[in-house]
XYZ file of C-alpha atoms in Angstrom:
439
model
C 0.000 0.000 0.000
C 2.898 2.299 0.740
C 4.413 1.695 -2.720
C 1.073 2.414 -4.416
C 0.743 5.640 -2.408
C 4.242 6.724 -3.476
C 3.351 6.136 -7.133
C 0.028 7.952 -6.953
C 1.430 10.951 -5.101
C 4.652 11.360 -7.071
C 7.080 10.495 -4.237
C 10.177 8.614 -5.329
C 10.145 5.391 -3.276
C 13.881 5.684 -2.711
C 13.288 8.728 -0.504
C 10.553 7.006 1.450
C 12.923 4.497 3.036
C 11.948 3.902 6.655
C 8.916 6.228 6.382
C 5.528 5.023 7.580
C 2.502 5.355 5.302
C 1.016 7.902 7.703
C 4.225 9.959 7.606
C 4.269 9.844 3.818
C 0.662 11.040 3.717
C 1.487 13.924 6.049
C 4.434 14.760 3.806
C 2.209 15.273 0.783
C -0.513 17.017 2.778
C 1.896 19.727 3.928
C 3.083 20.237 0.369
C 6.734 19.239 0.762
C 6.904 17.249 -2.423
C 9.496 17.457 -5.136
C 6.890 18.654 -7.643
C 3.986 20.939 -6.804
C 0.703 19.053 -6.394
C -1.058 21.637 -8.565
C 0.793 20.553 -11.714
C -1.306 18.834 -14.352
C 0.743 15.876 -15.529
C 0.669 14.129 -18.861
C 0.964 10.362 -19.013
C 3.822 10.816 -21.478
C 7.275 10.662 -19.935
C 9.992 13.077 -20.988
C 12.813 11.251 -22.774
C 15.602 13.773 -22.200
C 18.736 12.111 -20.746
C 18.670 14.355 -17.673
C 14.937 14.097 -17.016
C 12.983 11.741 -14.752
C 9.558 13.327 -15.069
C 6.416 13.409 -17.143
C 5.423 16.322 -19.362
C 3.001 19.037 -18.224
C 1.133 21.598 -20.286
C 1.216 24.212 -17.508
C 3.910 26.828 -16.978
C 4.383 27.074 -13.219
C 7.354 28.030 -11.070
C 8.266 26.170 -7.919
C 8.143 28.713 -5.115
C 10.082 27.688 -1.981
C 8.273 30.336 0.056
C 4.979 28.506 -0.447
C 6.351 25.301 1.071
C 6.600 24.720 4.828
C 10.016 24.453 6.424
C 11.462 21.056 7.232
C 10.631 20.311 10.895
C 13.303 19.734 13.526
C 13.327 16.265 15.088
C 13.336 16.374 18.901
C 13.062 13.711 21.587
C 13.881 15.541 24.846
C 12.754 19.084 25.653
C 14.929 21.544 27.564
C 13.223 20.592 30.834
C 14.502 17.050 30.542
C 11.165 15.497 29.521
C 10.595 13.171 26.579
C 8.312 14.614 23.893
C 8.611 11.684 21.479
C 8.089 7.939 21.648
C 11.024 7.496 19.296
C 13.558 7.251 22.127
C 16.820 5.396 21.493
C 17.597 2.457 23.774
C 20.749 3.406 25.687
C 21.915 1.716 28.909
C 21.844 3.982 31.960
C 25.574 3.445 32.523
C 26.334 4.673 29.004
C 24.092 7.726 29.479
C 26.019 8.682 32.603
C 29.329 8.183 30.792
C 28.124 10.395 27.941
C 27.034 13.118 30.372
C 30.401 12.955 32.130
C 32.229 13.291 28.794
C 30.098 16.299 27.834
C 30.793 17.890 31.233
C 34.512 17.184 30.955
C 34.588 18.774 27.502
C 32.794 21.879 28.768
C 35.157 22.307 31.721
C 38.274 21.677 29.634
C 37.140 24.328 27.141
C 36.865 26.960 29.875
C 40.353 26.230 31.217
C 42.056 26.208 27.819
C 40.235 29.378 26.774
C 41.494 31.126 29.907
C 45.017 29.794 29.334
C 45.073 31.355 25.872
C 43.960 34.694 27.318
C 46.905 34.400 29.723
C 49.307 33.793 26.817
C 50.098 30.221 27.797
C 48.874 28.716 24.508
C 48.614 30.556 21.215
C 45.100 29.705 20.028
C 41.942 27.845 20.997
C 38.361 27.093 19.889
C 35.646 25.995 22.290
C 32.702 23.647 21.728
C 30.454 25.484 24.215
C 26.786 24.948 23.383
C 27.490 22.156 20.912
C 28.425 19.327 23.274
C 25.344 17.203 22.489
C 25.775 17.583 18.735
C 29.389 16.449 18.961
C 29.354 13.795 21.693
C 25.889 12.545 20.737
C 26.882 11.874 17.149
C 30.204 10.316 18.155
C 28.503 7.935 20.586
C 26.189 6.677 17.821
C 29.054 5.675 15.541
C 31.116 2.489 15.535
C 34.892 2.148 15.833
C 35.239 1.098 12.192
C 33.614 4.353 11.000
C 36.296 6.767 9.825
C 35.786 10.393 10.859
C 36.859 13.589 9.099
C 36.315 16.511 11.479
C 36.361 20.244 10.858
C 37.912 21.885 13.941
C 35.234 22.041 16.646
C 34.878 18.315 17.218
C 37.432 17.557 19.931
C 34.545 15.792 21.707
C 34.674 13.083 19.041
C 38.340 12.567 19.890
C 37.558 12.419 23.624
C 34.752 9.904 23.164
C 36.980 7.616 21.096
C 39.781 7.528 23.630
C 41.946 10.572 22.983
C 43.187 11.504 26.452
C 43.494 14.856 28.188
C 47.267 14.373 27.980
C 47.006 13.915 24.190
C 45.006 17.142 23.939
C 47.289 19.183 26.172
C 50.507 18.009 24.513
C 49.053 19.007 21.137
C 47.894 22.436 22.333
C 51.327 23.134 23.859
C 53.202 21.533 20.896
C 55.407 19.383 23.132
C 57.738 16.529 22.189
C 54.855 14.153 23.047
C 52.494 15.793 20.540
C 51.679 13.142 17.936
C 51.668 15.827 15.214
C 55.288 16.636 16.195
C 54.564 20.298 16.925
C 53.776 21.061 13.296
C 50.136 22.027 13.788
C 48.579 24.985 15.556
C 46.562 24.178 18.714
C 43.319 22.149 18.402
C 44.482 20.543 15.135
C 44.463 17.034 16.548
C 45.198 13.783 14.742
C 43.876 10.391 15.823
C 45.075 7.641 13.517
C 44.776 5.012 16.273
C 41.149 5.967 16.918
C 40.235 6.251 13.223
C 39.984 10.053 13.036
C 41.791 11.964 10.312
C 43.935 15.003 11.121
C 42.156 18.334 11.611
C 42.813 20.891 8.890
C 42.280 24.662 9.050
C 41.104 24.967 5.470
C 37.309 24.948 5.362
C 35.520 21.985 3.787
C 38.547 20.312 2.194
C 37.860 17.293 4.416
C 34.400 16.771 2.887
C 35.408 15.447 -0.566
C 38.206 13.504 1.141
C 35.557 11.737 3.233
C 33.557 10.833 0.143
C 36.642 9.371 -1.521
C 37.324 7.317 1.595
C 33.707 6.123 1.625
C 33.997 5.116 -2.026
C 37.043 2.982 -1.191
C 35.022 1.285 1.573
C 32.274 0.586 -0.922
C 34.701 -0.996 -3.382
C 36.079 -3.206 -0.593
C 32.559 -4.065 0.666
C 33.459 -2.773 4.117
C 30.311 -2.369 6.286
C 31.138 1.069 7.670
C 30.349 4.707 7.058
C 32.680 7.636 6.597
C 31.653 10.733 8.545
C 32.352 14.325 7.595
C 31.644 17.144 10.043
C 31.329 20.763 8.950
C 29.504 23.947 9.914
C 26.741 25.730 8.037
C 29.272 28.387 7.038
C 31.554 25.784 5.461
C 28.492 24.460 3.601
C 28.819 27.512 1.350
C 32.178 26.230 0.103
C 32.222 24.623 -3.317
C 33.931 21.537 -1.934
C 30.776 20.628 -0.008
C 28.571 20.788 -3.087
C 31.007 18.771 -5.194
C 31.342 16.180 -2.431
C 27.597 15.747 -1.955
C 27.001 15.347 -5.659
C 29.817 12.831 -5.978
C 28.582 10.859 -2.955
C 25.031 10.687 -4.330
C 26.046 9.730 -7.867
C 28.576 7.108 -6.755
C 26.301 5.956 -3.898
C 28.984 6.261 -1.227
C 28.052 5.376 2.384
C 28.806 8.815 3.802
C 27.300 10.738 6.709
C 27.443 14.486 6.195
C 26.946 16.036 9.642
C 26.400 19.780 9.514
C 26.532 21.717 12.779
C 24.286 24.699 12.113
C 25.271 26.861 15.107
C 23.876 30.136 13.786
C 27.089 31.899 12.822
C 29.938 31.543 10.333
C 32.365 33.502 12.494
C 30.476 36.846 12.508
C 28.099 36.096 9.624
C 24.655 35.036 10.838
C 22.551 32.517 8.971
C 20.283 35.333 7.727
C 23.232 36.610 5.702
C 24.428 33.179 4.619
C 21.478 31.668 2.786
C 17.934 32.494 1.703
C 16.649 28.919 1.615
C 15.451 26.572 4.337
C 18.832 25.829 5.878
C 21.207 23.071 4.821
C 19.246 19.805 4.923
C 17.012 20.708 1.972
C 20.051 20.941 -0.298
C 20.359 17.155 -0.144
C 17.175 16.766 -2.185
C 18.789 18.517 -5.135
C 21.612 15.995 -5.063
C 19.287 13.029 -4.684
C 20.113 11.987 -1.129
C 18.235 11.520 2.116
C 18.410 14.169 4.831
C 16.890 15.251 8.116
C 16.993 18.153 10.546
C 17.613 17.525 14.240
C 17.655 19.487 17.490
C 21.403 19.468 18.047
C 20.999 20.405 21.720
C 19.017 17.224 22.356
C 21.451 14.358 22.923
C 18.761 11.694 22.454
C 17.601 13.126 19.126
C 21.171 13.397 17.835
C 22.015 9.853 18.909
C 18.825 8.434 17.374
C 19.230 10.331 14.109
C 22.876 9.375 13.586
C 22.223 5.732 14.542
C 19.403 5.441 12.016
C 21.289 7.374 9.343
C 24.239 5.027 9.744
C 21.972 2.008 9.158
C 20.430 3.606 6.073
C 23.833 4.534 4.624
C 25.262 1.026 5.053
C 22.187 -0.974 4.037
C 21.584 1.122 0.917
C 25.182 2.182 0.146
C 24.140 5.822 0.008
C 24.935 9.187 1.606
C 22.806 10.904 4.252
C 22.894 14.559 5.312
C 22.039 15.482 8.902
C 21.619 19.116 9.911
C 22.097 19.570 13.658
C 20.475 22.808 14.823
C 22.503 24.168 17.729
C 24.092 27.373 19.006
C 27.714 28.463 19.366
C 27.807 29.920 22.882
C 31.513 30.779 22.770
C 33.388 33.079 20.430
C 34.266 31.595 17.053
C 37.839 31.294 18.305
C 40.221 33.193 20.562
C 40.777 35.527 17.592
C 37.112 36.569 17.642
C 35.000 38.877 19.814
C 31.379 37.847 19.287
C 30.024 40.748 21.367
C 30.605 42.871 18.269
C 27.829 41.132 16.330
C 25.422 39.538 18.851
C 23.908 40.498 22.179
C 24.855 39.176 25.590
C 21.174 38.397 26.230
C 21.108 36.119 23.185
C 24.169 34.206 24.359
C 22.887 33.988 27.942
C 19.604 32.445 26.808
C 21.323 29.549 25.088
C 23.906 29.169 27.817
C 21.441 29.142 30.712
C 18.056 28.115 29.300
C 18.902 25.592 26.587
C 22.332 24.190 27.409
C 22.765 20.667 25.978
C 24.749 19.607 29.056
C 22.080 21.027 31.355
C 19.266 19.375 29.400
C 20.776 15.894 29.651
C 21.675 16.550 33.288
C 18.064 17.404 34.119
C 16.906 14.153 32.519
C 19.414 12.134 34.539
C 18.400 13.904 37.758
C 14.674 13.340 37.129
C 15.357 9.632 36.661
C 17.636 9.329 39.703
C 20.719 8.575 37.600
C 22.676 11.642 38.718
C 22.379 14.297 41.412
C 23.832 17.631 42.502
C 26.288 16.070 44.941
C 27.673 13.782 42.234
C 27.874 16.724 39.871
C 29.887 18.824 42.329
C 32.225 15.929 43.120
C 32.781 15.167 39.456
C 33.459 18.843 38.687
C 36.318 18.802 41.209
C 37.661 15.556 39.759
C 37.536 17.024 36.250
C 39.437 20.138 37.233
C 42.105 18.111 39.002
C 42.533 15.805 36.009
C 42.525 18.667 33.488
C 45.018 20.761 35.424
C 47.265 17.749 35.964
C 47.507 17.155 32.216
C 47.773 20.907 31.606
C 50.692 21.443 33.994
C 52.570 18.410 32.720
C 52.284 19.545 29.091
C 53.180 23.146 29.914
C 56.425 22.009 31.557
C 57.329 19.489 28.859
C 60.102 19.911 26.288
C 59.404 21.143 22.775
C 59.898 18.747 19.827
C 63.373 18.324 18.364
C 64.119 20.942 15.682
C 65.554 18.110 13.580
C 62.034 16.733 13.070
C 61.543 19.394 10.402
C 63.483 17.146 8.021
C 61.341 14.058 8.695
C 58.210 12.982 6.814
C 58.901 15.192 3.795
C 59.576 12.040 1.784
C 59.344 8.369 2.653
C 63.148 8.425 2.965
C 65.278 11.507 3.476
C 66.782 12.789 0.233
C 70.453 13.635 -0.105
C 69.585 17.323 -0.060
C 67.619 16.989 3.206
C 70.464 15.064 4.819
C 72.882 17.819 3.843
C 70.551 20.471 5.285
C 70.184 18.497 8.509
C 73.966 18.221 8.870
C 74.326 21.940 8.196
C 71.790 22.727 10.936
C 73.618 20.401 13.334
C 76.915 22.200 12.705
C 75.215 25.575 13.115
C 73.723 24.653 16.487
C 77.008 23.155 17.644
C 78.737 26.466 16.973
C 76.017 28.953 17.913
C 73.836 26.880 20.254
C 74.385 29.288 23.144
C 72.223 31.840 21.304
C 69.217 29.515 21.291
C 67.044 28.151 24.121
C 68.084 24.592 23.316
C 67.382 23.455 26.873
C 63.663 23.815 26.046
C 63.842 21.234 23.223
C 64.058 17.468 23.133
C 67.427 16.884 21.434
C 67.858 13.206 22.402
């Protein structure tokens, strides 16, 4: 009956995957169909190579302003109460662990932000306000899923086992930094936990993710490749090329867009005129959905289901997580220049993703204020322990600059290395060599 309804109403069955008949009927009733219901259609199909439609004898424009916006999927309201029956099944112990990771991330952000203001690290970006979008999506993935992050997803690293020591050594560029001090702070790399290295350049990771997903498809590997990006990065051409390639080649890719309201200082009102990011997927021929990114349960459920769809159908899925960037874009930004304090305070105090999950746990006797206060002290002690150790650690050897340029050092590189060694032997007193690991 569902298939017959799709055919009679003009909905491509491919896009109805997992949709109940009632949901499909509501979809057509509200007018969100790919072709306006007021078109008079001929029984004759158009034969053009790029066409998949019938002919019509009416000239009529599609007007996006006459169609309702795509709704935002929510499971838990900001009071910690379920509003949907579509609740993911998550063990209580895992829920508490997720909450603790979100809290740890929030507290670590505050300390590292303050340390940058004190001149102790050179740069930082917080995840404040986006903890559920980041940790919630990470928790719904599997270890075999390869992740390409943008730069605000350190929570994914934390959830997969990246330690506070790993984070601190990278931010301080010490000799224990696995990127060998070559990256600016927050540009982490997690090969052992299946996360590709963070890159500053916007959206370049998105087509890379699609290529990786295509290789998984060729090898019949049952996994998805995940690409995170913000709504600002969605304006980059790389995102459009990647989505089109993923849809055409049917690559099992999850595109996770964090729509946090601002591309640095540019608000969404000045970024796009359409209905956000998720609707763009329709033009490329892929499934998509919009989710309350401050609702951990909704994020977890959406990513879990999207992962199943992507693997079972070997196809891409776009998820738009609606959230809010409470912090400045980075330590190089002052967001008070383009938004009000009242706006920030609302999201920080009234609709905090950490607070929302915490209220749910408290209402269900899984967590309480005393535990929260005790854990906050434990977090600070652990964070500051890793912080102080990294701050006092040696810097990487200057000779590492000659490594990893080629698989094996060329003759020219060897000569340059020897020249540097002779230079430091003669003029080493003019450098702070005691701060570097020269062993």
